[in-house]
Phi, psi and omega in degrees: 000133180279124181247011180292142177301152183298329185273001175273154180217158182272115181291350181271352181293140178263324179235146178243153168287165178299321180296319178295318178297319178298318178297320179297324180273353182059044177233170179281162180300317181296318178296321179297316177298324178295318177297322178294315182299322180276353180087003180289330178241122182293141174208164177225156174261135171233101187063237179265005183263147174250125180231150180248125176305141185300333180272351184296318178300319179293321178294319177300313180297319179298319178296318179296318180294319179296319180296323180293322180293325181287323184290000000 
């Protein structure tokens, strides 16, 4: 049985589920899907699965922070 806290993550993962990406960003699953749908958060399809590259949440945050500094 896995007893790791929900907010810990494996740094060796290359792809995340949408739920894992949402947890990293501390947002809801629906909001995460909305970011994916608008293209703000990168994702790929593998068969019928939707996966988020492990570096995509950090890149999304970096873009948001840069945009805030410019504004």
